[in-house]
Coordinates of C-alpha atoms in Angstrom, one line a residue:
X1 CA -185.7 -40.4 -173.6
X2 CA -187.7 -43.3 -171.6
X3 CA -189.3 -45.1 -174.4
X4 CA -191.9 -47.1 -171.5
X5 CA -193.5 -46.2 -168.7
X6 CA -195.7 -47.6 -165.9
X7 CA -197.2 -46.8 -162.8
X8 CA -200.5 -47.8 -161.1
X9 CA -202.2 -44.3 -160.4
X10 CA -205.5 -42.9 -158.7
X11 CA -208.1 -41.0 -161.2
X12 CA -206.4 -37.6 -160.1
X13 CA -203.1 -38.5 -160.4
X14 CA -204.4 -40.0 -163.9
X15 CA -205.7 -36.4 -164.6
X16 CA -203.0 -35.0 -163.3
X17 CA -200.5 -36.6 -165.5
X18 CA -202.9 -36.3 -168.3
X19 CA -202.9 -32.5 -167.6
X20 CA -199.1 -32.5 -168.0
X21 CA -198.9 -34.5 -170.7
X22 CA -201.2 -31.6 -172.6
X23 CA -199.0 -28.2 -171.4
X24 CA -195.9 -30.2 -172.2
X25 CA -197.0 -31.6 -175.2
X26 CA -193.9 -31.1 -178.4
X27 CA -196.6 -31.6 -181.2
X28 CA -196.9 -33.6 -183.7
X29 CA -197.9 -36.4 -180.9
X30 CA -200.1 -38.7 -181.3
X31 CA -201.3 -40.9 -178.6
X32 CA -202.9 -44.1 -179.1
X33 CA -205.5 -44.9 -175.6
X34 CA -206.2 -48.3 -174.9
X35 CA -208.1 -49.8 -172.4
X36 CA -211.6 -51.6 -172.0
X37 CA -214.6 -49.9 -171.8
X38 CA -214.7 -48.1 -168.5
X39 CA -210.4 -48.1 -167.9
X40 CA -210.5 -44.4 -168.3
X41 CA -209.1 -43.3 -171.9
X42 CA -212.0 -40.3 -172.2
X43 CA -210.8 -39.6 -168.4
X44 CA -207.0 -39.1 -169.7
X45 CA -208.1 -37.6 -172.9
X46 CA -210.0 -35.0 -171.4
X47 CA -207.2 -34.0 -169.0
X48 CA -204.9 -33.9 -171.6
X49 CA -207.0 -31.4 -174.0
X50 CA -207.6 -29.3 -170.9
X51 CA -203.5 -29.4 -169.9
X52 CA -203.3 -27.8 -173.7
X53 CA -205.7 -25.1 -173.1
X54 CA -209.1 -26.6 -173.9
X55 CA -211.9 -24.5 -172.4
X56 CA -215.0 -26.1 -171.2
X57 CA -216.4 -29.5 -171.8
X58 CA -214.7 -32.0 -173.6
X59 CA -217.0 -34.9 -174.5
X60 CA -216.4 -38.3 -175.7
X61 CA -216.6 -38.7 -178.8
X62 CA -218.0 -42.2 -179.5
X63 CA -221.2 -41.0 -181.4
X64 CA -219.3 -38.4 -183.7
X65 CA -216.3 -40.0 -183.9
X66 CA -213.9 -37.3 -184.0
X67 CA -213.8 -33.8 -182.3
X68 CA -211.3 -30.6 -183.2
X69 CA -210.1 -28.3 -180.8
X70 CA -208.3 -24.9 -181.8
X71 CA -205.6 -24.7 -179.5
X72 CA -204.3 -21.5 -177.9
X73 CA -200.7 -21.7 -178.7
X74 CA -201.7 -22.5 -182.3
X75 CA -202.4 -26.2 -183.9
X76 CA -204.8 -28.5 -183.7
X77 CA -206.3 -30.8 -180.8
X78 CA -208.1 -34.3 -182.9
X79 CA -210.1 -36.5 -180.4
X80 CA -211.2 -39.5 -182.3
X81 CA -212.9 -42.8 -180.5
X82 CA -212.6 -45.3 -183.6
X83 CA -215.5 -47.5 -181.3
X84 CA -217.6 -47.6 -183.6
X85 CA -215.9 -48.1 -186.9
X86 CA -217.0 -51.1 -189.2
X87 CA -214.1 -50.9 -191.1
X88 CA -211.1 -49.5 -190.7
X89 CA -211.1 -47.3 -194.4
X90 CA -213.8 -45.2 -192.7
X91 CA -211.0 -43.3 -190.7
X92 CA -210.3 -41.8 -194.7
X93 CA -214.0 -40.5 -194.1
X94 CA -212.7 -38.4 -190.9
X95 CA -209.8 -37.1 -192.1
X96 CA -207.3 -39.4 -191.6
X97 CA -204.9 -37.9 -194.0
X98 CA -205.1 -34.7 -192.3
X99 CA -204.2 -35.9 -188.5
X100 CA -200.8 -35.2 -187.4
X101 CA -199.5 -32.3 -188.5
X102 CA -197.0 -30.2 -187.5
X103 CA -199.1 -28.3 -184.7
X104 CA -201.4 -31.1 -184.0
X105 CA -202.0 -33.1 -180.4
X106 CA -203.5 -36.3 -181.7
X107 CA -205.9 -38.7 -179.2
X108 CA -206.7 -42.0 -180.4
X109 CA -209.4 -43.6 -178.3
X110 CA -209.7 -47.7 -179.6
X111 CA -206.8 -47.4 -181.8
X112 CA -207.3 -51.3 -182.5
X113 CA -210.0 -50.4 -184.7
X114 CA -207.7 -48.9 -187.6
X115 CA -204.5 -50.8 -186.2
X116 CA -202.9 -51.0 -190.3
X117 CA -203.0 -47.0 -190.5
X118 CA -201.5 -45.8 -187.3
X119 CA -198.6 -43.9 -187.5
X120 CA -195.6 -45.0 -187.4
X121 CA -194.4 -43.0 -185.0
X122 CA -196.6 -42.7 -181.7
X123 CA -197.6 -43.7 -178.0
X124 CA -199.2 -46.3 -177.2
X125 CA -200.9 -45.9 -173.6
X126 CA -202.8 -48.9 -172.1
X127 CA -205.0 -48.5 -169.4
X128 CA -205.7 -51.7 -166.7
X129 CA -208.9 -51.7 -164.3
X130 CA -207.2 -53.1 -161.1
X131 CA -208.8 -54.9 -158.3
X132 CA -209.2 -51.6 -156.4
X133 CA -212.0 -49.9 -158.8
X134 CA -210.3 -46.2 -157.8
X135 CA -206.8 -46.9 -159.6
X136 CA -205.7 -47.5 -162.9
X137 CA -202.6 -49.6 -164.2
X138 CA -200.9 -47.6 -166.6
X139 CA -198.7 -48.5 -169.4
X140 CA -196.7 -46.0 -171.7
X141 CA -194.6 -47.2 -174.8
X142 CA -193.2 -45.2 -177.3
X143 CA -193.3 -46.6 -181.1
X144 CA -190.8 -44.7 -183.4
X145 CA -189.2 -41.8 -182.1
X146 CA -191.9 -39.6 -180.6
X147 CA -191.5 -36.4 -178.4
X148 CA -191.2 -37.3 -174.8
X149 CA -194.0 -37.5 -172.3
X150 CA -193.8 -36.7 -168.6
X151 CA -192.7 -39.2 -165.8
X152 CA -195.8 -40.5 -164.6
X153 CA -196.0 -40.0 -160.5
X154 CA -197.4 -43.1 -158.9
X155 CA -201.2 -42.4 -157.4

C-alpha cells in the first residue's frame, strides 16, 4: 500500500478522484480534509459522498456541524466541519464516540480543531491553493494502517 500521495489536480480531476475515493471506499475510513478556507475540502467531500451513493445535495456542514448519510450498500456516511468548534470536547456533543464504525465513511472537514481525539488510524489529505486559482495541490498521507485510497491522476 502507498502510504502518501500527491499530485496537483484541476477541480474535476479533484471530483473525480473524490468520486473514486467514495465507490472504492473499504470502510471504516476516515479522512481528515485540510486545507484553508476556499482549498476545496467541501468540493472533495461532496464528491466522495456522491462516489458512495449519496443522492442529491450534499451541503457543507459548517453551521450544523455534522451531517449523516445512509448509504446504499449499508453503513454510515459522517460529514463533520469542526470550523466552528470552541473547544475540542464539543465533538463528545456530536457523537464522537459513535464515528467510525464498522460500515462507516468518515469526512473530517478542519480536523485541527479536535487534533487530541482523532483516530489513530486515518488519512490525512491537505489541500494547497496554487498560483493558478483552477488547480489544487494535493497531499495524501496515511496515519496507522488505513484501507487504501485510489492513485490520484494528475489534473
Amino acid at each position: 500500500m502507498t502510504d502518501s500521495m500527491r499530485a496537483v489536480l484541476s477541480e474535476q480531476a479533484l471530483q473525480s478522484w473524490g468520486g473514486r475515493i467514495g465507490a472504492e471506499a473499504r470502510t471504516p475510513l476516515v479522512l481528515c480534509l485540510r486545507g484553508d478556507l476556499g482549498a476545496g475540502k467541501s468540493t472533495l467531500a461532496r464528491a466522495i459522498a456522491h462516489g458512495a451513493g449519496v443522492e442529491g445535495d450534499v451541503p457543507s456542514p459548517t453551521y450544523n456541524l455534522l451531517f449523516r448519510y445512509d448509504l446504499p450498500a449499508g453503513g454510515v456516511l459522517w460529514h463533520l466541519d469542526l470550523y466552528r468548534l470552541e473547544d475540542e470536547e464539543e465533538v463528545w456533543e456530536l457523537g464522537w464516540a459513535e464515528l467510525g464504525g464498522a460500515g462507516d465513511l468518515v469526512l473530517i472537514e478542519w480536523p485541527e480543531r479536535a487534533e487530541r481525539l482523532l483516530p489513530p488510524i486515518r488519512w490525512e489529505i491537505e489541500l494547497t491553493e496554487e498560483a493558478d486559482p483552477a488547480v489544487r495541490a494535493v497531499a495524501a498521507r496515511a496515519v496507522g494502517d488505513p484501507p487504501p485510497l485510489p492513485p490520484m491522476e494528475d489534473r
